[in-house]
Every structure is written in structure tokens, then in C-alpha cells.
mmCIF file of C-alpha atoms and ligand atoms in Angstrom:
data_model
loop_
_atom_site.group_PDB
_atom_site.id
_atom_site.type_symbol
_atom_site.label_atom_id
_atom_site.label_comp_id
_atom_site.label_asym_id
_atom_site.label_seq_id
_atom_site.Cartn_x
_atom_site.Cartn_y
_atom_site.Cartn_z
ATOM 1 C CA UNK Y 1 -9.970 63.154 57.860
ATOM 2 C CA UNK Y 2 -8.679 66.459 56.355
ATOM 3 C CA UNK Y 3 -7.927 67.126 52.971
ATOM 4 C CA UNK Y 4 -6.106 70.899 52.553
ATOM 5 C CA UNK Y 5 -6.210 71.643 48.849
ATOM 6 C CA UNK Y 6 -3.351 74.769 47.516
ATOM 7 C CA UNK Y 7 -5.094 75.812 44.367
ATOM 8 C CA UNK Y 8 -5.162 79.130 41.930
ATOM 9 C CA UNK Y 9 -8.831 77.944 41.511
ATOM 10 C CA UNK Y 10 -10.727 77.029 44.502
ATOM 11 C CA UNK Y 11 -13.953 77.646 42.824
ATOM 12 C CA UNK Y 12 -13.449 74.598 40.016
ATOM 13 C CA UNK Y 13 -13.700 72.310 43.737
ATOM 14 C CA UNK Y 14 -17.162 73.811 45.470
ATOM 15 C CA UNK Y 15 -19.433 72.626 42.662
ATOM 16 C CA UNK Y 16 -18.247 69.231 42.762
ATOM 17 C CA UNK Y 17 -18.370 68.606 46.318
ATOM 18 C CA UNK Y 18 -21.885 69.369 46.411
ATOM 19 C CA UNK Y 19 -22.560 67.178 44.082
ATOM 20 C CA UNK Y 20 -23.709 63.029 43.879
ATOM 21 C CA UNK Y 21 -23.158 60.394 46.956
ATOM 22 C CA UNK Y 22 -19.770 61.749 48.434
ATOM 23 C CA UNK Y 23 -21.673 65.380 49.032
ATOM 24 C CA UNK Y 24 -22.926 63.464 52.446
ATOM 25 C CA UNK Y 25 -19.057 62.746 53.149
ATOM 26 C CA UNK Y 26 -18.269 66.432 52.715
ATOM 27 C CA UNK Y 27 -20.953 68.070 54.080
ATOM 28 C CA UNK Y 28 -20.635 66.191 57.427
ATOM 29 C CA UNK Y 29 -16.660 67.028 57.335
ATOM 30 C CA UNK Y 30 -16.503 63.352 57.202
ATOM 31 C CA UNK Y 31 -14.158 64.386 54.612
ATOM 32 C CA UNK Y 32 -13.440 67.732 55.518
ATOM 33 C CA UNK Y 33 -11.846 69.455 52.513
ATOM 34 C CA UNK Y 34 -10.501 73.062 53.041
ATOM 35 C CA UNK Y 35 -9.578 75.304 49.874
ATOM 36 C CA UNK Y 36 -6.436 77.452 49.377
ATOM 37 C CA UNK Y 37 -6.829 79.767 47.219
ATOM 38 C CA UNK Y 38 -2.601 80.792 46.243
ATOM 39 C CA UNK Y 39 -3.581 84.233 44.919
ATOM 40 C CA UNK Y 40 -4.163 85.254 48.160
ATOM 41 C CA UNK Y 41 -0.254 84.247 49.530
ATOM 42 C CA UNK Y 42 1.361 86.374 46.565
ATOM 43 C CA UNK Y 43 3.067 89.826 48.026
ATOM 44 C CA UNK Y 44 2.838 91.952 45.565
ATOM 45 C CA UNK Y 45 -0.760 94.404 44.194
ATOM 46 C CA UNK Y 46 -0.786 92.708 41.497
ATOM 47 C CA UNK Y 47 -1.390 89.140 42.953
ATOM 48 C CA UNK Y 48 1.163 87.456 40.960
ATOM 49 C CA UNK Y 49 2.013 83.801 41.736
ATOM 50 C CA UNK Y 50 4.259 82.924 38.819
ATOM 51 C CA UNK Y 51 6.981 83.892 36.647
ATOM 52 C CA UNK Y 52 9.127 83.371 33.777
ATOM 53 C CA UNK Y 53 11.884 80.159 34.387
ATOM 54 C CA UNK Y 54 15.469 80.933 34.442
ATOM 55 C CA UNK Y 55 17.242 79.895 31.289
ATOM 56 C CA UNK Y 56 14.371 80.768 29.426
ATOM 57 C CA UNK Y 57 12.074 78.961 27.242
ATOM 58 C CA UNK Y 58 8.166 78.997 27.183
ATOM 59 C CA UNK Y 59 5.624 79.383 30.030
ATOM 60 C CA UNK Y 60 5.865 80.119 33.493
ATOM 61 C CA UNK Y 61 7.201 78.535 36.621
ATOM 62 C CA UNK Y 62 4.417 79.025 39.721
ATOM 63 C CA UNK Y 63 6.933 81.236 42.568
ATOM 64 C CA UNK Y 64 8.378 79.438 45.711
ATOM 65 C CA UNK Y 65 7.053 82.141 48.029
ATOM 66 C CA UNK Y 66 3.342 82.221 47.751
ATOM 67 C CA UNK Y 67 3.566 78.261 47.711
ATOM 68 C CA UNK Y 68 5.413 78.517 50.921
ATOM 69 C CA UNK Y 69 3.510 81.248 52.647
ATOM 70 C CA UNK Y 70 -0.029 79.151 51.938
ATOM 71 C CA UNK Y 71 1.606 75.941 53.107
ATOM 72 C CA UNK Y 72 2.836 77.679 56.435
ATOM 73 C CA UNK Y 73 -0.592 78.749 56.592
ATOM 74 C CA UNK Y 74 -2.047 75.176 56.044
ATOM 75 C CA UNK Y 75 0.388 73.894 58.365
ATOM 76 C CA UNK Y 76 -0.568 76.638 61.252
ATOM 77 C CA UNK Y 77 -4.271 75.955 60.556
ATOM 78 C CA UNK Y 78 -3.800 71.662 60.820
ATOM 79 C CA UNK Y 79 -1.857 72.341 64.149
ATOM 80 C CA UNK Y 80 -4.847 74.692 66.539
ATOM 81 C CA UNK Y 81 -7.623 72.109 64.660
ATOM 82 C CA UNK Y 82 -5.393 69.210 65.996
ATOM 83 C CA UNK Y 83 -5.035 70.588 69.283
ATOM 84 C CA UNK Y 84 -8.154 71.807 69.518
ATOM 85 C CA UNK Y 85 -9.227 67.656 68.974
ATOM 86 C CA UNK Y 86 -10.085 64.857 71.259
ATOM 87 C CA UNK Y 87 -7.121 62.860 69.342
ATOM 88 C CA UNK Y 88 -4.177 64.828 68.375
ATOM 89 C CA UNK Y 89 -2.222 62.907 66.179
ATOM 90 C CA UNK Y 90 1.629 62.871 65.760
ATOM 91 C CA UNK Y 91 2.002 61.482 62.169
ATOM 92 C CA UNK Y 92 3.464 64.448 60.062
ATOM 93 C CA UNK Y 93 0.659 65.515 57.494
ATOM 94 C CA UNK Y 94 1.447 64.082 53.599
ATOM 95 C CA UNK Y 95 2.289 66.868 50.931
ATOM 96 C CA UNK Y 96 1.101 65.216 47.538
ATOM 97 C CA UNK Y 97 1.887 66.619 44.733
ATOM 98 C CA UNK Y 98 0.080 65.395 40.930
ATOM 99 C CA UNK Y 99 1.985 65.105 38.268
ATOM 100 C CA UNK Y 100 2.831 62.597 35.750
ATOM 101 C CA UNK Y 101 5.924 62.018 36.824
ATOM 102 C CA UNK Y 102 4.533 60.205 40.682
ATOM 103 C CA UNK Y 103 3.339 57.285 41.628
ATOM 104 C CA UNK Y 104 0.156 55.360 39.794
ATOM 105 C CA UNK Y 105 -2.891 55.877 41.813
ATOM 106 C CA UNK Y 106 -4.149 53.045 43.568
ATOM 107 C CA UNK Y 107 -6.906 51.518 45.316
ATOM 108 C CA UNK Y 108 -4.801 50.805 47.941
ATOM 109 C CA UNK Y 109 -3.782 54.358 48.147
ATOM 110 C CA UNK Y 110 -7.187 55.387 48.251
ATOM 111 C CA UNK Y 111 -7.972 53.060 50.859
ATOM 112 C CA UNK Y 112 -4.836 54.122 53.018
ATOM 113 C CA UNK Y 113 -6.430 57.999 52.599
ATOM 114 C CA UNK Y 114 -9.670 56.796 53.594
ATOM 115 C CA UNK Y 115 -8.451 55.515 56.813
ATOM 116 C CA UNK Y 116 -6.067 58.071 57.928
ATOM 117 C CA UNK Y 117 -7.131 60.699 60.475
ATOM 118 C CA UNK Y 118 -4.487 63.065 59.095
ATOM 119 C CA UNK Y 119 -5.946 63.115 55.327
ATOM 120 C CA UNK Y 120 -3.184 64.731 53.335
ATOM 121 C CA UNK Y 121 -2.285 68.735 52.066
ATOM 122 C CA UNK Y 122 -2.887 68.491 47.900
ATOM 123 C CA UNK Y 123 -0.800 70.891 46.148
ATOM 124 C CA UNK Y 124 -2.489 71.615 42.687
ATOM 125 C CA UNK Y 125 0.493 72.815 39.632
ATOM 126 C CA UNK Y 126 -0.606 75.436 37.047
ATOM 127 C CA UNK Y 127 1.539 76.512 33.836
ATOM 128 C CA UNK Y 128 4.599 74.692 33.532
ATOM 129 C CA UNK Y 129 5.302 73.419 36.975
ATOM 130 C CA UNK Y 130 6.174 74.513 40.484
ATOM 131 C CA UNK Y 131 9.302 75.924 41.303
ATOM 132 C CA UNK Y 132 11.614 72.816 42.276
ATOM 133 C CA UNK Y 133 12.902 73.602 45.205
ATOM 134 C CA UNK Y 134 9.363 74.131 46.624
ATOM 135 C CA UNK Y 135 9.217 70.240 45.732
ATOM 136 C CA UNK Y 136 12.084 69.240 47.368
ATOM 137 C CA UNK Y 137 11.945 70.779 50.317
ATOM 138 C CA UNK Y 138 8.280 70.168 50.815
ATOM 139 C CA UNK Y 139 6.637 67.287 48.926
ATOM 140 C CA UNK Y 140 6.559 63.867 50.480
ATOM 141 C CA UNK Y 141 4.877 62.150 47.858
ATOM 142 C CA UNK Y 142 3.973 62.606 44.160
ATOM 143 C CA UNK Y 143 1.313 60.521 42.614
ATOM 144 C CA UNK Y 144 0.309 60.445 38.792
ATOM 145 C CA UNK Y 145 -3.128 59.258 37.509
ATOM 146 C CA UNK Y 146 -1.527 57.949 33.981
ATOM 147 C CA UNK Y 147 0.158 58.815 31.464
ATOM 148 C CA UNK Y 148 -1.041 62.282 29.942
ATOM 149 C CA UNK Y 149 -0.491 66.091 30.518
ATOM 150 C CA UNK Y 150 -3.339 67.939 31.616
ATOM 151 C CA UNK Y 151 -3.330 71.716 32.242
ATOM 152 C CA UNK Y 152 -3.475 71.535 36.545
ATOM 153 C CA UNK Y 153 -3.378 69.276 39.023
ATOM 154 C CA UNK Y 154 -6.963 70.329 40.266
ATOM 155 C CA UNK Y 155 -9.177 67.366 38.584
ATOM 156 C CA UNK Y 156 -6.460 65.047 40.274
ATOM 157 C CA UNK Y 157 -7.259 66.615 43.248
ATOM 158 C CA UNK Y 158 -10.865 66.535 42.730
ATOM 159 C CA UNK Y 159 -9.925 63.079 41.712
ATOM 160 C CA UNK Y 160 -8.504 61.573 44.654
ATOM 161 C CA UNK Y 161 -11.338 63.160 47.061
ATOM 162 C CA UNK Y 162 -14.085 61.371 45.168
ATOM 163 C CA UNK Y 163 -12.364 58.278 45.518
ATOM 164 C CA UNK Y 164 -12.040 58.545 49.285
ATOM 165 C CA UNK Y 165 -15.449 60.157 49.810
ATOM 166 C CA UNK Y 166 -16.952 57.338 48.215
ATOM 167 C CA UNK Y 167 -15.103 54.724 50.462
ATOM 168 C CA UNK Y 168 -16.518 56.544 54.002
ATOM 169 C CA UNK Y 169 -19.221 54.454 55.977
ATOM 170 C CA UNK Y 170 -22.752 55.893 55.284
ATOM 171 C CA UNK Y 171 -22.252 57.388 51.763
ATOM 172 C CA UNK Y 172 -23.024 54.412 49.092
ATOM 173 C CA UNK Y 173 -26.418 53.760 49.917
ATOM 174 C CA UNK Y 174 -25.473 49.759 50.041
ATOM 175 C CA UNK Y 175 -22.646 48.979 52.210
ATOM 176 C CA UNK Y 176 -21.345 45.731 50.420
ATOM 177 C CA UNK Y 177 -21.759 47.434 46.756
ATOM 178 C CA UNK Y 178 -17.998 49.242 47.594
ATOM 179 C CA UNK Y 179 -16.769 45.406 48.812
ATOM 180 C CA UNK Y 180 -18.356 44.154 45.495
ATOM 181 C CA UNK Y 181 -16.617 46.630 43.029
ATOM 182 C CA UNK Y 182 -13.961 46.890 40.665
ATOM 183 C CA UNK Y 183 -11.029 46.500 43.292
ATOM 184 C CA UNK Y 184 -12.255 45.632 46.166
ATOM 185 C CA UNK Y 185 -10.517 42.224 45.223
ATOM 186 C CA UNK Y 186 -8.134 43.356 42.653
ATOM 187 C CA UNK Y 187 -10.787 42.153 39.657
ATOM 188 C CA UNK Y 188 -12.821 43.768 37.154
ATOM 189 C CA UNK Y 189 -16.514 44.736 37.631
ATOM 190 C CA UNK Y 190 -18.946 42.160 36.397
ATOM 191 C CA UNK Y 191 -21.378 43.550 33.780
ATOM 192 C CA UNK Y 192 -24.863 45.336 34.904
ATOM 193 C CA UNK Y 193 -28.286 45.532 33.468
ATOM 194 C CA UNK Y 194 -31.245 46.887 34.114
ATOM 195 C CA UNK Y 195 -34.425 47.611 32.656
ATOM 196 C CA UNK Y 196 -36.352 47.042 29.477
ATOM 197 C CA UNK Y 197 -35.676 43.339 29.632
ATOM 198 C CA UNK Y 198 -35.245 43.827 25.655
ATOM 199 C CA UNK Y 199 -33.894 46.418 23.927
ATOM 200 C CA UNK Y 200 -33.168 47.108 19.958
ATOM 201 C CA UNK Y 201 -34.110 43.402 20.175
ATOM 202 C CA UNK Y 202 -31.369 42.316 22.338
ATOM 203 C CA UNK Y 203 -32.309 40.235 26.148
ATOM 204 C CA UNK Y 204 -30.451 40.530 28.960
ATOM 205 C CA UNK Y 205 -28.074 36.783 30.182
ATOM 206 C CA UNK Y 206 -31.142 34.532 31.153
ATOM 207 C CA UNK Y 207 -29.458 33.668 34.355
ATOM 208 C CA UNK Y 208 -30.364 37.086 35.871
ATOM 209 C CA UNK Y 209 -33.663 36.686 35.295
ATOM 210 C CA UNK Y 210 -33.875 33.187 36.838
ATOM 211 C CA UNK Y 211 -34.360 34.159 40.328
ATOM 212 C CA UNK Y 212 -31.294 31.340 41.367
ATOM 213 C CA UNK Y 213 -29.000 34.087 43.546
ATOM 214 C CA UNK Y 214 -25.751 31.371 43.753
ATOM 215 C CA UNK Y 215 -25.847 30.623 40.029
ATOM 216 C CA UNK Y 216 -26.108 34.470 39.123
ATOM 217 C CA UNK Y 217 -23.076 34.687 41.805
ATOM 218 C CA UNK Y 218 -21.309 32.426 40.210
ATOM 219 C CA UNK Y 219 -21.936 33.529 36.551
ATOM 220 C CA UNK Y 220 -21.005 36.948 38.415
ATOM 221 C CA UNK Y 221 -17.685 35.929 39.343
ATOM 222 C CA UNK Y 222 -16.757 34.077 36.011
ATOM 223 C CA UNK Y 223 -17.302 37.209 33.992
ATOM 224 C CA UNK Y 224 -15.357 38.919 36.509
ATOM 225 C CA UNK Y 225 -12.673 37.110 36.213
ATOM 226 C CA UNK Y 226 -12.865 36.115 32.030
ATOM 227 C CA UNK Y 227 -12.875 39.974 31.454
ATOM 228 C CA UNK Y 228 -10.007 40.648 34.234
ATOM 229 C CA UNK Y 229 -7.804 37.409 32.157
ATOM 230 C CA UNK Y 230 -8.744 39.197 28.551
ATOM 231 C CA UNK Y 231 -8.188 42.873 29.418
ATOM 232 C CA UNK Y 232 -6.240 43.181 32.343
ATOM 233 C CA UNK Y 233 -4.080 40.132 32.914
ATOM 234 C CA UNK Y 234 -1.602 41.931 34.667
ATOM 235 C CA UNK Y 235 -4.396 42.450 37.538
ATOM 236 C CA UNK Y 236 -5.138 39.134 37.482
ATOM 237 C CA UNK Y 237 -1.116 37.561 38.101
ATOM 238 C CA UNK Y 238 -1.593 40.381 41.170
ATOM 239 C CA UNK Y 239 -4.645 38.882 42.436
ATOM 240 C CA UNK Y 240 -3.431 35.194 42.435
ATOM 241 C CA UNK Y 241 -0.156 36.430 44.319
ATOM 242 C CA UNK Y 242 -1.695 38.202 46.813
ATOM 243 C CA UNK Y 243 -4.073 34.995 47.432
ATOM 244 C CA UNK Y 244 -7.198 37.162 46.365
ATOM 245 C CA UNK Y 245 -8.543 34.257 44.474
ATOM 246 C CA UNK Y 246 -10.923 31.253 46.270
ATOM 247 C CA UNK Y 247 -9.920 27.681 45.169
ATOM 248 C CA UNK Y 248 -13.190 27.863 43.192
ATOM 249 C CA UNK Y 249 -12.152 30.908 41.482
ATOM 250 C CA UNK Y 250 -8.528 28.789 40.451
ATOM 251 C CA UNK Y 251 -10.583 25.902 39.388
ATOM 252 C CA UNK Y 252 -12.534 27.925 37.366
ATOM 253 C CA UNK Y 253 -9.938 29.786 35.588
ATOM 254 C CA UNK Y 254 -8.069 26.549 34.886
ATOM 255 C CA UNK Y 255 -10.935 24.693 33.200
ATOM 256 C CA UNK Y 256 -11.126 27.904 30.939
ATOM 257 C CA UNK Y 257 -7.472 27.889 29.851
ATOM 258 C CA UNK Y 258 -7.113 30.945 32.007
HETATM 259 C C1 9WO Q 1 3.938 67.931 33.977
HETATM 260 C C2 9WO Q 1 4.741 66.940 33.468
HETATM 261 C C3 9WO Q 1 4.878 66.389 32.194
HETATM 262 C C4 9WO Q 1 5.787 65.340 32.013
HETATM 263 C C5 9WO Q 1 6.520 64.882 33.097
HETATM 264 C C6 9WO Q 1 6.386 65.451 34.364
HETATM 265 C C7 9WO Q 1 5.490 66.459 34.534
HETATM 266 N N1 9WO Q 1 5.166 67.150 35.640
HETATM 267 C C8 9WO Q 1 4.231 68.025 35.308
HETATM 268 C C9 9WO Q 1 3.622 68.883 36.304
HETATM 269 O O1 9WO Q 1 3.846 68.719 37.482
HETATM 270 N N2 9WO Q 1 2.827 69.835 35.847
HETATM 271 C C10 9WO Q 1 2.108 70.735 36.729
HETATM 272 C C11 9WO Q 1 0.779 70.111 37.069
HETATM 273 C C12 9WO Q 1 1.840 71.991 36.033
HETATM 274 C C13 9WO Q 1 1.079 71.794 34.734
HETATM 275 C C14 9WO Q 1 -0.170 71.005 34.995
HETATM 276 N N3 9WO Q 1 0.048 69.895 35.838
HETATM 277 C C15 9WO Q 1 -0.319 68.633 35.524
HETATM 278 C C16 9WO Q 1 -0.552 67.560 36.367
HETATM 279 N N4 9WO Q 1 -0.544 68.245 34.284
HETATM 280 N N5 9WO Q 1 -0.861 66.942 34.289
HETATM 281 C C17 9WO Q 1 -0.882 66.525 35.538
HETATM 282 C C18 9WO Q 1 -1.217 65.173 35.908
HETATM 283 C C19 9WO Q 1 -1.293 64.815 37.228
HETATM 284 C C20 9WO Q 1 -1.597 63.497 37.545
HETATM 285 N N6 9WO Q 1 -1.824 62.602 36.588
HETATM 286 C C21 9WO Q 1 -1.770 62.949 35.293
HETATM 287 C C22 9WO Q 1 -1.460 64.230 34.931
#
């Protein structure tokens, strides 16, 4: 799929997709991510993309115009790539927009991304905010990744494409380790460990060094779900609702107090 991303920094994005397991996915176009820079949509010698909000205060406001211009551009560019395609697609392309004030971030989401041909066009704020009527004539969606202020929407972006990168066939080495991570059925990870066997005098759980693979799967699962219950019970009431849970997994849980 295609990710368009309207940024005044294109250049914070290159390093990163070349970087780690999702480079594959972006390399190959798998994910094929396409930079904006805004700076070059601004009218004026100077290059200016923002300006100072009406009714005053502090800051600036990023201008409707150069936001429009790139996204007509974005738009124009998504249309002759989808024509030029075996499959052109009819579903109207999502405009995301991050900011603390959208929609928590999801696997789910992520997962949704990951299987759309049409990707999405990320919009990326800078100083105080976009110009609203940019957002309500043009954003479908807005999505927030908690509950703090940063100073752009670009590691959000950045964000986001790791998370679907990671999910495409071919770029975890192991196939199952994305079905066996935090998520994949609304739990937390289990814990990991690797080598020495000691350190600062401390072993690793003797059941992973016992060789028995269903007892370390089932000591596996029962830390998953003891360290969901403890530190995120509200994933774990989501998990039984959705019938994520085996009826060993119940049983368990149940002669725990859980
Ligand atoms: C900032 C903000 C603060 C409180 C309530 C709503 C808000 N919206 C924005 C906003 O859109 N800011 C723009 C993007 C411009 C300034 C930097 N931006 C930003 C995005 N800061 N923090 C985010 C963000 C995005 C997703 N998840 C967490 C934070």
C-alpha cells in the first residue's frame, strides 16, 4: 500500500526507513512511502507556510493554502499511479491527521492499514496547529498516540509506518513471532531471556531450560496473562469479550483469583 506523508521535514523520515526489519518493507514499496515536503507548496520567495492566528496569542497557525496545494498534488499523484495499476481501487484515500485530540492508536488500526491497498495520506502539524478549516474540509480521521504534546506530528507518522511495515509478509524473519506478540491476541508479551544462563547471580525460570516445549507454552501463557490481569486489566475484560481467551486460559485465570 501507499503511505503519502505532508511534512515541513521530509528528511527526519529517510533515515528511519532505511533502517532495522521494516527497511525490506520499504525498499520493495511493499510499503511505499512518498514524502511531501510543504515548503515547496508555499507561494511566496520566501517559502513561508505559516502565520500568526487571528485573535492573537502565541505561535503560529501552519496556512490553508500550501496544505491544500500539496494535498491536490498528493491527490493528482495517487490518481495516474492508480490508473496506471493492474487494480484501481475506488475506496477514497484516508486523510489522518495526529494529534492528541484523535482516536487511540490501535492494533487493530494498524492491522486495518496493513491490509488496505489504498494506505492512507499522513498530514504531519508543526507550531501550534493547522489552520481549521484545512481540517474540516479535508481530514477523515484523526488519531492520537496518548496523552502528551509533542512538537509535530512526524514521529507519529514515523510511528504508524513502523507498525505496519512490521506487520507485511516477509519482513520479521519468523512468521508466527508477529501472531505471538503483544496483541496479536489482545494480551501482554510473555517475558524473554537469553544468554548468560546467570547473571549478577540471578538464573533464568528453570522451565526454559528444561527442553519440555508444552510446559514452557503453558508457563508462557500464564505469565501472559498474570501480567495482562496485574497491569492491564482493562485489556484483559476486552480479551474475554471478544472470546480471545481458550477454556484453558479461563480455567487458569480462575484458579488464580484472576
Ligand atoms: C496539539 C494539541 C494539544 C491538545 C489538544 C489537541 C491538540 N492538537 C494538537 C495538534 O494538532 N498539534 C499539531 C501537531 C501541531 C503541534 C504539534 N503536533 C502534535 C501532535 N503534538 N503532539 C501531537 C501528538 C500526536 C499524536 N499523539 C500524541 C501527540
Amino acid at each position: 500500500m501507499r503511505f503519502d506523508v505532508l511534512t515541513l521535514f521530509p528528511e527526519l523520515f529517510e533515515p528511519s526507513l532505511r533502517l532495522g526489519v521494516t527497511r525490506r518493507a520499504f525498499e520493495s514499496r511493499q510499503v511505499d512511502v512518498q514524502l511531501w515536503g510543504l515548503r515547496d507548496f508555499a507561494d511566496n520567495a520566501y517559502r513561508r507556510v505559516d502565520d500568526r492566528p487571528f485573535g492573537g496569542g502565541p505561535g503560529m497557525v501552519m496556512l490553508i493554502d500550501p496544505l491544500e496545494r500539496a494535498l491536490a498534488a498528493v491527490h493528482a499523484a495517487r490518481a495516474a499511479a492508480d490508473i496506471a495499476s493492474a487494480s484501481p481501487k475506488t475506496t477514497p484515500s484516508p486523510v489522518i491527521l495526529f494529534s492528541p485530540a484523535g482516536r487511540p492508536l490501535t492494533q487493530a488500526r494498524v492491522q486495518a492499514f496493513s491490509r488496505s491497498p489504498e494506505g492512507a495520506i499522513l498530514i504531519c502539524g508543526r507550531y501550534e496547529g493547522l489552520d481549521q478549516r484545512f481540517v474540516d474540509r479535508h481530514v477523515t480521521e484523526e488519531i492520537s498516540l496518548g496523552d502528551f504534546v509533542l512538537s509535530g506530528g512526524e514521529l507519529p507518522a514515523l510511528t504508524l509506518l513502523d507498525a505496519v511495515a512490521r506487520l507485511m509478509p516477509g519482513v520479521l524473519n519468523d512468521e508466527k513471532s508477529h501472531q505471538q506478540d503483544s496483541f496479536s491476541d489482545g494480551l501482554l508479551d510473555c517475558p524473554h531471556y537469553s544468554r548468560p544462563e546467570v547473571h549478577a547471580g540471578e538464573g533464568v525460570p528453570s522451565v526454559l531450560m528444561s527442553g519440555h516445549h508444552a510446559e514452557i507454552a503453558r508457563w508462557r501463557r500464564e505469565q501472559q496473562l498474570t501480567a495482562t490481569a496485574r497491569r492491564r486489566p482493562d485489556l484483559l475484560e476486552k480479551a474475554r469479550r471478544e472470546g480471545l481467551l481458550s477454556r484453558q486460559d479461563l480455567k487458569l485465570l480462575s484458579k488464580l483469583g484472576l
